[in-house]
mmCIF file of C-alpha atoms and ligand atoms in Angstrom:
data_model
loop_
_atom_site.group_PDB
_atom_site.id
_atom_site.type_symbol
_atom_site.label_atom_id
_atom_site.label_comp_id
_atom_site.label_asym_id
_atom_site.label_seq_id
_atom_site.Cartn_x
_atom_site.Cartn_y
_atom_site.Cartn_z
ATOM 1 C CA MET A 19 99.088 78.224 91.354
ATOM 2 C CA ALA A 20 101.042 80.985 92.800
ATOM 3 C CA TYR A 21 103.361 80.534 95.556
ATOM 4 C CA LEU A 22 101.159 81.808 98.262
ATOM 5 C CA THR A 23 97.634 82.082 97.333
ATOM 6 C CA LEU A 24 94.969 84.044 99.497
ATOM 7 C CA LYS A 25 91.580 83.200 98.690
ATOM 8 C CA ASN A 26 88.566 85.011 100.330
ATOM 9 C CA ILE A 27 90.414 85.559 103.161
ATOM 10 C CA ASN A 28 88.242 86.992 106.440
ATOM 11 C CA LYS A 29 89.176 87.963 109.744
ATOM 12 C CA ILE A 30 86.589 88.104 112.630
ATOM 13 C CA TYR A 31 88.213 88.738 115.771
ATOM 14 C CA PRO A 32 86.364 86.893 119.072
ATOM 15 C CA ASN A 33 84.695 90.270 119.783
ATOM 16 C CA GLY A 34 82.771 89.857 116.461
ATOM 17 C CA PHE A 35 84.838 93.120 114.980
ATOM 18 C CA HIS A 36 85.504 91.890 111.003
ATOM 19 C CA ALA A 37 89.076 93.311 110.672
ATOM 20 C CA VAL A 38 89.514 92.095 106.899
ATOM 21 C CA HIS A 39 87.166 91.079 104.373
ATOM 22 C CA ASP A 40 87.410 89.054 101.205
ATOM 23 C CA PHE A 41 91.265 89.294 100.792
ATOM 24 C CA ASN A 42 92.268 87.965 97.406
ATOM 25 C CA LEU A 43 95.927 87.889 96.495
ATOM 26 C CA GLU A 44 98.069 85.664 94.357
ATOM 27 C CA ILE A 45 101.909 86.214 95.498
ATOM 28 C CA GLU A 46 104.635 84.731 92.901
ATOM 29 C CA ARG A 47 107.986 83.395 94.122
ATOM 30 C CA GLY A 48 110.851 86.243 94.785
ATOM 31 C CA GLU A 49 108.055 88.793 94.724
ATOM 32 C CA PHE A 50 108.490 91.946 97.029
ATOM 33 C CA ILE A 51 104.948 92.804 98.387
ATOM 34 C CA VAL A 52 103.821 95.954 100.526
ATOM 35 C CA PHE A 53 100.580 96.080 102.407
ATOM 36 C CA VAL A 54 99.986 99.831 103.074
ATOM 37 C CA GLY A 55 97.173 101.679 104.299
ATOM 38 C CA PRO A 56 96.040 103.971 107.621
ATOM 39 C CA SER A 57 96.169 102.469 110.901
ATOM 40 C CA GLY A 58 93.505 99.978 111.526
ATOM 41 C CA CYS A 59 93.058 99.310 107.993
ATOM 42 C CA GLY A 60 93.917 95.218 108.491
ATOM 43 C CA LYS A 61 97.431 95.118 107.145
ATOM 44 C CA SER A 62 99.031 93.766 110.499
ATOM 45 C CA THR A 63 96.053 91.339 111.050
ATOM 46 C CA THR A 64 96.741 89.926 107.066
ATOM 47 C CA LEU A 65 100.162 89.441 107.648
ATOM 48 C CA ARG A 66 99.735 87.368 111.269
ATOM 49 C CA MET A 67 97.109 85.220 109.492
ATOM 50 C CA ILE A 68 100.156 84.537 106.956
ATOM 51 C CA ALA A 69 102.294 83.952 109.639
ATOM 52 C CA GLY A 70 100.165 81.545 111.596
ATOM 53 C CA LEU A 71 99.958 83.686 114.598
ATOM 54 C CA GLU A 72 96.237 84.381 113.922
ATOM 55 C CA ASN A 73 93.617 81.896 112.836
ATOM 56 C CA ILE A 74 91.758 82.660 109.307
ATOM 57 C CA SER A 75 88.053 83.270 110.295
ATOM 58 C CA LYS A 76 87.087 82.350 106.744
ATOM 59 C CA GLY A 77 88.638 81.644 103.463
ATOM 60 C CA ASP A 78 91.815 79.520 102.079
ATOM 61 C CA PHE A 79 95.339 80.210 102.222
ATOM 62 C CA TYR A 80 98.266 77.910 100.405
ATOM 63 C CA ILE A 81 101.765 77.780 100.463
ATOM 64 C CA ASP A 82 103.242 76.264 97.180
ATOM 65 C CA GLY A 83 99.676 74.754 96.493
ATOM 66 C CA VAL A 84 99.171 73.030 99.509
ATOM 67 C CA ARG A 85 96.268 74.405 101.864
ATOM 68 C CA ALA A 86 98.132 75.876 105.054
ATOM 69 C CA ASN A 87 95.294 77.407 107.140
ATOM 70 C CA ASP A 88 95.849 74.748 109.630
ATOM 71 C CA LYS A 89 99.685 74.734 109.469
ATOM 72 C CA GLY A 90 101.289 76.102 112.542
ATOM 73 C CA PRO A 91 104.156 78.800 112.504
ATOM 74 C CA ARG A 92 106.892 76.617 112.492
ATOM 75 C CA GLU A 93 105.839 74.246 109.681
ATOM 76 C CA ARG A 94 104.877 77.558 107.533
ATOM 77 C CA GLN A 95 108.593 78.045 106.735
ATOM 78 C CA ILE A 96 107.952 81.792 107.506
ATOM 79 C CA ALA A 97 110.432 84.171 109.200
ATOM 80 C CA MET A 98 108.578 87.654 110.368
ATOM 81 C CA VAL A 99 110.620 90.737 111.435
ATOM 82 C CA PHE A 100 108.265 93.045 113.999
ATOM 83 C CA GLN A 101 108.089 96.394 114.790
ATOM 84 C CA SER A 102 109.895 95.910 118.046
ATOM 85 C CA TYR A 103 113.048 94.178 117.098
ATOM 86 C CA ALA A 104 113.388 92.255 120.688
ATOM 87 C CA LEU A 105 117.384 91.359 120.456
ATOM 88 C CA TYR A 106 118.869 88.981 123.338
ATOM 89 C CA PRO A 107 120.460 92.158 125.048
ATOM 90 C CA HIS A 108 122.987 89.930 126.696
ATOM 91 C CA MET A 109 123.807 88.022 123.698
ATOM 92 C CA SER A 110 126.607 88.953 121.254
ATOM 93 C CA VAL A 111 125.498 89.998 117.384
ATOM 94 C CA TYR A 112 126.915 86.675 116.576
ATOM 95 C CA ASP A 113 124.928 84.743 119.029
ATOM 96 C CA ASN A 114 121.448 87.021 118.465
ATOM 97 C CA LEU A 115 122.163 85.844 114.488
ATOM 98 C CA ALA A 116 123.018 82.368 115.476
ATOM 99 C CA PHE A 117 120.393 81.555 118.139
ATOM 100 C CA GLY A 118 117.641 80.404 115.970
ATOM 101 C CA LEU A 119 119.879 77.823 114.091
ATOM 102 C CA THR A 120 121.197 76.609 117.300
ATOM 103 C CA LEU A 121 118.017 75.759 118.648
ATOM 104 C CA GLN A 122 117.306 73.710 115.462
ATOM 105 C CA GLY A 123 120.182 71.623 116.025
ATOM 106 C CA VAL A 124 122.168 72.755 113.097
ATOM 107 C CA ASP A 125 126.252 71.981 113.144
ATOM 108 C CA GLU A 126 128.283 74.191 114.176
ATOM 109 C CA ASP A 127 130.162 74.881 111.187
ATOM 110 C CA VAL A 128 127.347 75.401 109.102
ATOM 111 C CA ILE A 129 126.206 77.942 111.805
ATOM 112 C CA GLU A 130 129.398 80.089 111.034
ATOM 113 C CA GLU A 131 129.185 79.939 107.592
ATOM 114 C CA ARG A 132 125.661 81.181 107.402
ATOM 115 C CA VAL A 133 126.370 83.936 110.374
ATOM 116 C CA MET A 134 129.437 85.152 108.263
ATOM 117 C CA LYS A 135 127.509 85.299 104.781
ATOM 118 C CA THR A 136 124.554 87.134 106.639
ATOM 119 C CA ALA A 137 126.671 89.489 108.469
ATOM 120 C CA LYS A 138 128.407 90.245 105.391
ATOM 121 C CA ILE A 139 125.294 90.743 103.052
ATOM 122 C CA LEU A 140 124.187 93.009 106.149
ATOM 123 C CA GLY A 141 127.164 94.806 106.978
ATOM 124 C CA LEU A 142 127.539 93.482 110.324
ATOM 125 C CA THR A 143 130.928 91.860 110.289
ATOM 126 C CA GLU A 144 132.773 94.192 112.100
ATOM 127 C CA TYR A 145 130.120 94.039 115.259
ATOM 128 C CA LEU A 146 129.766 90.212 115.505
ATOM 129 C CA ASP A 147 131.339 90.661 118.991
ATOM 130 C CA ARG A 148 129.197 93.399 120.142
ATOM 131 C CA LYS A 149 126.277 93.551 122.662
ATOM 132 C CA PRO A 150 122.946 95.466 121.047
ATOM 133 C CA ARG A 151 123.151 98.230 123.439
ATOM 134 C CA ALA A 152 126.422 99.145 121.882
ATOM 135 C CA LEU A 153 124.614 99.604 118.271
ATOM 136 C CA SER A 154 122.794 102.333 116.758
ATOM 137 C CA GLY A 155 119.092 102.198 115.941
ATOM 138 C CA GLY A 156 119.850 101.249 112.436
ATOM 139 C CA GLN A 157 122.652 98.254 113.097
ATOM 140 C CA ARG A 158 120.443 96.839 115.623
ATOM 141 C CA GLN A 159 117.494 96.937 112.830
ATOM 142 C CA ARG A 160 119.941 94.730 110.742
ATOM 143 C CA VAL A 161 120.573 92.491 112.907
ATOM 144 C CA ALA A 162 117.141 91.971 113.293
ATOM 145 C CA VAL A 163 116.616 91.168 109.672
ATOM 146 C CA GLY A 164 119.809 89.053 109.596
ATOM 147 C CA ARG A 165 117.938 86.804 112.415
ATOM 148 C CA ALA A 166 115.046 85.987 109.762
ATOM 149 C CA ILE A 167 117.000 85.824 106.830
ATOM 150 C CA ILE A 168 119.596 83.316 108.153
ATOM 151 C CA ARG A 169 116.916 80.911 108.590
ATOM 152 C CA LYS A 170 116.613 80.515 104.773
ATOM 153 C CA VAL A 171 112.702 80.374 104.991
ATOM 154 C CA GLY A 172 110.260 80.641 101.830
ATOM 155 C CA VAL A 173 108.592 83.735 102.950
ATOM 156 C CA PHE A 174 109.480 86.620 104.751
ATOM 157 C CA LEU A 175 107.165 89.083 106.722
ATOM 158 C CA MET A 176 108.086 92.617 108.086
ATOM 159 C CA ASP A 177 105.840 94.633 110.095
ATOM 160 C CA GLU A 178 106.664 97.991 109.831
ATOM 161 C CA PRO A 179 110.266 97.232 110.461
ATOM 162 C CA LEU A 180 111.401 100.870 110.343
ATOM 163 C CA SER A 181 109.189 102.415 112.514
ATOM 164 C CA ASN A 182 111.540 102.855 115.566
ATOM 165 C CA LEU A 183 114.609 104.274 113.417
ATOM 166 C CA ASP A 184 115.022 108.208 112.898
ATOM 167 C CA ALA A 185 113.974 109.623 109.391
ATOM 168 C CA LYS A 186 117.732 109.418 107.847
ATOM 169 C CA GLN A 187 117.887 105.926 109.046
ATOM 170 C CA ARG A 188 114.815 104.812 107.671
ATOM 171 C CA VAL A 189 116.087 106.029 104.170
ATOM 172 C CA THR A 190 119.180 104.069 104.504
ATOM 173 C CA MET A 191 117.419 100.728 105.875
ATOM 174 C CA ARG A 192 115.146 100.967 103.114
ATOM 175 C CA SER A 193 117.586 100.972 100.461
ATOM 176 C CA GLU A 194 119.079 98.144 102.507
ATOM 177 C CA ILE A 195 116.316 95.954 102.593
ATOM 178 C CA THR A 196 116.005 96.640 99.041
ATOM 179 C CA GLN A 197 119.390 95.106 98.209
ATOM 180 C CA ILE A 198 118.749 92.159 100.804
ATOM 181 C CA HIS A 199 115.787 91.034 98.676
ATOM 182 C CA ARG A 200 117.825 91.451 95.608
ATOM 183 C CA GLU A 201 120.721 89.013 96.491
ATOM 184 C CA THR A 202 118.572 86.650 98.529
ATOM 185 C CA LYS A 203 115.020 86.652 96.524
ATOM 186 C CA ALA A 204 113.206 85.582 99.144
ATOM 187 C CA THR A 205 109.290 86.575 99.012
ATOM 188 C CA THR A 206 108.847 89.374 101.027
ATOM 189 C CA ILE A 207 105.495 90.626 102.458
ATOM 190 C CA TYR A 208 106.256 94.218 103.942
ATOM 191 C CA VAL A 209 103.767 96.220 106.059
ATOM 192 C CA THR A 210 104.088 99.846 106.578
ATOM 193 C CA HIS A 211 101.471 103.086 106.729
ATOM 194 C CA ASP A 212 104.144 105.188 104.702
ATOM 195 C CA GLN A 213 103.423 105.355 100.836
ATOM 196 C CA THR A 214 106.956 106.414 100.365
ATOM 197 C CA GLU A 215 108.228 103.076 101.892
ATOM 198 C CA ALA A 216 105.638 101.208 100.132
ATOM 199 C CA MET A 217 106.660 102.968 96.555
ATOM 200 C CA THR A 218 110.500 103.074 96.733
ATOM 201 C CA MET A 219 110.454 99.215 98.025
ATOM 202 C CA ALA A 220 107.348 97.234 96.379
ATOM 203 C CA ASP A 221 107.531 95.437 93.115
ATOM 204 C CA ARG A 222 103.396 95.526 93.637
ATOM 205 C CA ILE A 223 101.731 97.215 96.448
ATOM 206 C CA VAL A 224 98.277 96.268 98.181
ATOM 207 C CA VAL A 225 96.547 99.334 99.229
ATOM 208 C CA MET A 226 94.104 98.558 102.182
ATOM 209 C CA LYS A 227 91.278 100.796 103.846
ATOM 210 C CA ASP A 228 88.748 99.381 107.024
ATOM 211 C CA GLY A 229 89.736 95.770 105.946
ATOM 212 C CA TYR A 230 89.122 95.745 102.146
ATOM 213 C CA ILE A 231 91.514 95.903 99.653
ATOM 214 C CA GLN A 232 91.146 98.790 97.422
ATOM 215 C CA GLN A 233 94.093 98.052 94.702
ATOM 216 C CA VAL A 234 96.725 95.749 93.779
ATOM 217 C CA GLY A 235 99.232 97.106 91.295
ATOM 218 C CA THR A 236 102.891 97.844 90.817
ATOM 219 C CA PRO A 237 104.046 101.342 92.221
ATOM 220 C CA TYR A 238 103.817 102.748 88.674
ATOM 221 C CA GLU A 239 100.074 101.589 87.824
ATOM 222 C CA LEU A 240 98.761 102.736 91.489
ATOM 223 C CA TYR A 241 100.375 106.329 90.696
ATOM 224 C CA PHE A 242 99.024 106.474 87.386
ATOM 225 C CA ASN A 243 96.002 104.533 87.150
ATOM 226 C CA PRO A 244 94.371 105.184 90.802
ATOM 227 C CA VAL A 245 91.176 103.029 90.906
ATOM 228 C CA ASN A 246 89.278 105.185 93.262
ATOM 229 C CA LEU A 247 89.708 108.248 95.463
ATOM 230 C CA PHE A 248 91.361 106.681 98.474
ATOM 231 C CA VAL A 249 94.445 105.398 95.978
ATOM 232 C CA ALA A 250 94.743 108.676 94.464
ATOM 233 C CA GLY A 251 95.018 110.450 97.670
ATOM 234 C CA PHE A 252 96.712 107.943 99.293
ATOM 235 C CA ILE A 253 99.916 107.332 97.172
ATOM 236 C CA GLY A 254 101.854 110.514 95.863
ATOM 237 C CA GLU A 255 103.027 113.089 98.148
ATOM 238 C CA PRO A 256 102.154 116.106 98.431
ATOM 239 C CA PRO A 257 98.290 114.145 97.693
ATOM 240 C CA MET A 258 96.637 114.462 94.832
ATOM 241 C CA ASN A 259 94.290 117.781 94.720
ATOM 242 C CA PHE A 260 90.678 117.438 94.572
ATOM 243 C CA VAL A 261 88.057 119.852 93.461
ATOM 244 C CA PRO A 262 84.062 118.843 93.526
ATOM 245 C CA THR A 263 81.965 119.834 90.992
ATOM 246 C CA THR A 264 78.823 118.918 89.066
ATOM 247 C CA VAL A 265 78.877 118.367 85.268
ATOM 248 C CA ASN A 266 76.821 120.959 83.637
ATOM 249 C CA GLY A 267 76.504 120.812 79.889
ATOM 250 C CA GLY A 268 79.619 118.711 79.331
ATOM 251 C CA LYS A 269 81.681 121.188 81.524
ATOM 252 C CA ALA A 270 82.865 121.847 84.797
ATOM 253 C CA THR A 271 83.297 124.774 86.903
ATOM 254 C CA VAL A 272 86.458 124.888 88.835
ATOM 255 C CA GLY A 273 86.812 128.243 90.635
ATOM 256 C CA ASN A 274 86.406 131.001 87.901
ATOM 257 C CA ASN A 275 86.936 128.410 85.430
ATOM 258 C CA MET A 276 84.677 126.539 82.882
ATOM 259 C CA LEU A 277 86.625 123.282 81.820
ATOM 260 C CA ASP A 278 85.419 121.481 78.920
ATOM 261 C CA LEU A 279 85.187 117.889 79.953
ATOM 262 C CA SER A 280 84.695 116.385 76.557
ATOM 263 C CA HIS A 281 88.879 116.656 76.851
ATOM 264 C CA VAL A 282 89.087 113.541 79.373
ATOM 265 C CA LEU A 283 85.872 112.059 79.037
ATOM 266 C CA SER A 284 84.179 110.085 76.219
ATOM 267 C CA GLY A 285 80.679 111.742 75.167
ATOM 268 C CA GLU A 286 79.188 108.230 76.572
ATOM 269 C CA LYS A 287 80.578 109.351 79.783
ATOM 270 C CA LEU A 288 79.502 112.852 79.743
ATOM 271 C CA ALA A 289 76.162 111.979 78.955
ATOM 272 C CA GLN A 290 76.070 109.833 81.535
ATOM 273 C CA TYR A 291 77.525 112.410 84.138
ATOM 274 C CA GLU A 292 75.640 115.257 83.008
ATOM 275 C CA GLY A 293 74.018 116.908 85.838
ATOM 276 C CA LYS A 294 75.938 114.635 88.469
ATOM 277 C CA GLU A 295 78.585 115.694 90.792
ATOM 278 C CA VAL A 296 82.053 114.506 90.174
ATOM 279 C CA VAL A 297 85.596 114.974 91.933
ATOM 280 C CA LEU A 298 88.436 116.580 89.511
ATOM 281 C CA GLY A 299 91.911 115.220 90.556
ATOM 282 C CA PHE A 300 94.997 116.086 89.491
ATOM 283 C CA ARG A 301 98.581 115.921 91.407
ATOM 284 C CA PRO A 302 100.530 118.794 92.828
ATOM 285 C CA GLU A 303 103.538 117.867 90.439
ATOM 286 C CA GLY A 304 101.141 117.707 87.063
ATOM 287 C CA ILE A 305 100.812 121.313 86.602
ATOM 288 C CA GLU A 306 102.698 124.049 85.069
ATOM 289 C CA LEU A 307 102.862 127.975 85.930
ATOM 290 C CA GLY A 308 101.112 130.450 83.545
ATOM 291 C CA GLU A 309 98.638 129.895 80.544
ATOM 292 C CA LYS A 310 98.900 127.318 78.057
ATOM 293 C CA LYS A 311 97.103 126.243 74.923
ATOM 294 C CA ASP A 312 95.105 122.462 74.995
ATOM 295 C CA ALA A 313 95.239 122.017 78.594
ATOM 296 C CA TYR A 314 93.050 123.194 81.260
ATOM 297 C CA ASN A 315 93.833 127.040 82.617
ATOM 298 C CA VAL A 316 92.842 127.561 86.187
ATOM 299 C CA ASP A 317 93.332 130.972 88.142
ATOM 300 C CA CYS A 318 93.599 130.572 91.994
ATOM 301 C CA PHE A 319 94.981 132.690 94.609
ATOM 302 C CA VAL A 320 98.350 132.042 96.433
ATOM 303 C CA GLU A 321 98.144 131.606 100.280
ATOM 304 C CA LEU A 322 101.424 130.357 100.969
ATOM 305 C CA THR A 323 104.508 128.953 99.488
ATOM 306 C CA GLU A 324 106.939 126.602 101.036
ATOM 307 C CA LEU A 325 110.524 126.270 99.861
ATOM 308 C CA LEU A 326 111.858 122.676 100.381
ATOM 309 C CA GLY A 327 115.005 122.904 98.093
ATOM 310 C CA ASP A 328 114.760 121.074 95.182
ATOM 311 C CA ASN A 329 110.701 122.126 94.789
ATOM 312 C CA THR A 330 108.317 124.462 96.173
ATOM 313 C CA ASN A 331 104.817 123.575 97.182
ATOM 314 C CA VAL A 332 102.439 126.376 96.680
ATOM 315 C CA TYR A 333 99.265 126.264 98.686
ATOM 316 C CA VAL A 334 96.472 128.226 96.530
ATOM 317 C CA ASN A 335 92.759 128.802 96.824
ATOM 318 C CA ILE A 336 90.650 127.696 93.553
ATOM 319 C CA GLY A 337 87.404 129.337 94.428
ATOM 320 C CA LYS A 338 86.774 127.691 97.886
ATOM 321 C CA ASP A 339 88.813 124.534 97.561
ATOM 322 C CA ARG A 340 92.275 124.388 98.240
ATOM 323 C CA ALA A 341 95.400 122.830 96.125
ATOM 324 C CA ILE A 342 99.261 122.434 96.483
ATOM 325 C CA LEU A 343 100.843 123.137 93.173
ATOM 326 C CA LYS A 344 104.520 121.699 93.214
ATOM 327 C CA VAL A 345 106.866 124.242 91.359
ATOM 328 C CA ASP A 346 110.222 124.541 90.313
ATOM 329 C CA PRO A 347 112.264 126.808 93.192
ATOM 330 C CA HIS A 348 112.958 129.302 90.670
ATOM 331 C CA ASP A 349 109.923 130.074 90.033
ATOM 332 C CA THR A 350 108.085 130.416 93.412
ATOM 333 C CA PRO A 351 105.638 132.886 93.107
ATOM 334 C CA SER A 352 104.810 135.649 95.706
ATOM 335 C CA THR A 353 101.955 135.026 98.211
ATOM 336 C CA ASP A 354 98.652 136.879 98.333
ATOM 337 C CA VAL A 355 98.412 137.013 94.435
ATOM 338 C CA ASP A 356 96.336 135.577 91.461
ATOM 339 C CA ILE A 357 98.330 133.186 89.348
ATOM 340 C CA ARG A 358 96.579 130.981 86.445
ATOM 341 C CA PHE A 359 98.551 127.422 85.981
ATOM 342 C CA SER A 360 97.810 124.719 83.446
ATOM 343 C CA ILE A 361 96.980 121.173 83.580
ATOM 344 C CA ALA A 362 97.669 119.250 80.681
ATOM 345 C CA TYR A 363 94.397 116.714 80.038
ATOM 346 C CA ASP A 364 96.357 113.850 80.450
ATOM 347 C CA ASN A 365 97.111 114.415 84.377
ATOM 348 C CA VAL A 366 93.497 115.213 84.673
ATOM 349 C CA TYR A 367 91.293 112.707 86.632
ATOM 350 C CA VAL A 368 87.643 112.318 87.466
ATOM 351 C CA PHE A 369 85.872 110.912 89.730
ATOM 352 C CA ASP A 370 82.472 109.550 90.599
ATOM 353 C CA LYS A 371 81.476 111.371 94.027
ATOM 354 C CA GLU A 372 78.883 108.950 94.812
ATOM 355 C CA THR A 373 80.960 105.616 94.381
ATOM 356 C CA GLU A 374 84.704 107.401 94.845
ATOM 357 C CA HIS A 375 85.308 105.284 91.607
ATOM 358 C CA VAL A 376 87.696 106.868 88.680
ATOM 359 C CA ILE A 377 85.803 107.417 85.406
ATOM 360 C CA THR A 378 88.592 108.800 83.206
ATOM 361 C CA ASP A 379 90.203 106.070 81.175
ATOM 362 C CA PRO A 380 93.598 104.722 82.643
ATOM 363 C CA LYS A 381 96.418 107.066 82.052
ATOM 364 C CA ARG A 382 99.421 104.481 80.907
ATOM 365 C CA LYS A 383 99.264 101.264 80.377
HETATM 366 P P1 ATP B 422 98.461 99.500 112.385
HETATM 367 O O1 ATP B 422 99.092 100.374 111.291
HETATM 368 O O2 ATP B 422 97.912 100.653 113.393
HETATM 369 O O3 ATP B 422 99.077 98.561 113.289
HETATM 370 P P2 ATP B 422 96.759 97.711 110.825
HETATM 371 O O4 ATP B 422 96.437 97.965 109.730
HETATM 372 O O5 ATP B 422 97.940 96.909 111.043
HETATM 373 O O6 ATP B 422 97.162 98.855 111.660
HETATM 374 P P3 ATP B 422 95.466 95.957 112.653
HETATM 375 O O7 ATP B 422 96.298 96.102 113.538
HETATM 376 O O8 ATP B 422 95.389 94.627 111.189
HETATM 377 O O9 ATP B 422 95.465 96.955 111.728
HETATM 378 O O10 ATP B 422 93.768 95.724 112.964
HETATM 379 C C1 ATP B 422 92.700 95.996 112.012
HETATM 380 C C2 ATP B 422 91.481 96.203 113.041
HETATM 381 O O11 ATP B 422 91.398 95.317 113.742
HETATM 382 C C3 ATP B 422 91.705 97.406 113.936
HETATM 383 O O12 ATP B 422 90.732 97.941 114.164
HETATM 384 C C4 ATP B 422 92.018 96.887 114.914
HETATM 385 O O13 ATP B 422 91.511 97.858 116.289
HETATM 386 C C5 ATP B 422 91.136 95.634 115.051
HETATM 387 N N1 ATP B 422 91.743 94.380 115.956
HETATM 388 C C6 ATP B 422 93.190 93.995 115.739
HETATM 389 N N2 ATP B 422 93.499 93.217 116.885
HETATM 390 C C7 ATP B 422 92.009 92.687 117.631
HETATM 391 C C8 ATP B 422 91.870 91.659 118.342
HETATM 392 N N3 ATP B 422 92.483 91.325 119.025
HETATM 393 N N4 ATP B 422 90.304 92.035 118.621
HETATM 394 C C9 ATP B 422 89.208 93.056 118.248
HETATM 395 N N5 ATP B 422 89.953 93.638 117.192
HETATM 396 C C10 ATP B 422 90.942 93.642 116.884
#
């Protein structure tokens, strides 16, 4: 059995709201798991059930093979870092780090050794005498992380720990947390609504929507093989472009262009979807400007370009649909002109409009 097992976990709040539906997940020791999804999708609720701060309405939760539904938060040997990293303002960094261990009655010299080691991992050694108010947001965040890792628990939970930091600090802390995880190898569950954090930090990502898991996979799997429209649109920045169309004689109309779908769908699928509505998807970075052989060629009208430095986002109209193309800044087209771009067949996804499931084969193994 995996280290943490969540089996058909449900949360129904006392007011009757069903916040989490049949959540199933196995987490191996040492994994860095990220729960990601829009606000209200049930990420924090699931995390709080794992921490023991919220009871589990239905289902079973196991830690190391032992059912833990009825265990209190302390018994679970889980440490949690919250959005607001409430440090004790009147205590020094040293005392903030030591506090939990002092409460547990750990020997002074053991505490000192662990504080020094934790401070070293987190780059806090020179700030140990300072009070939290004399630290930057990022440094305070590190103290909050330090308070959790110093306890040497089996599982480490983090609920949007970077949300109070500015954009630059977030990028720095992101890699610091990844580094800390590499050093401590603590099993970690990290909650965020930010797909970039999920993609850059996770061993595996759990994408949630409306209380349901949509897909579980490595960042690579989710990016290349999204199972449905929601995951395809949520993972990746700018998001995947979607063009609704209808399968007609094995072809799809996209703006002025007729695309032969036999390049991306099997004969069987094509027959099954004949006359039905589908959605074509392609990533902004999955295109090339200009026409190409053995690829889909699409005409569009350039509305706006946004030079970002390392690339340009080109906002285009394809018939009545809008899309974003990510291009080399040196190739930035003029606005208000018609251009043509190509999409390699391998970069095209087709979704069932009704079920929203992907119907093209997985792109990468
Ligand atoms: P966010 O990113 O905004 O924190 P989340 O994905 O973590 O969102 P949760 O906090 O888990 O979402 O909430 C899931 C749903 O459960 C939301 O619709 C929320 O309004 C609802 N909810 C949360 N706590 C309660 C409660 N105590 N009683 C009733 N409903 C609740």
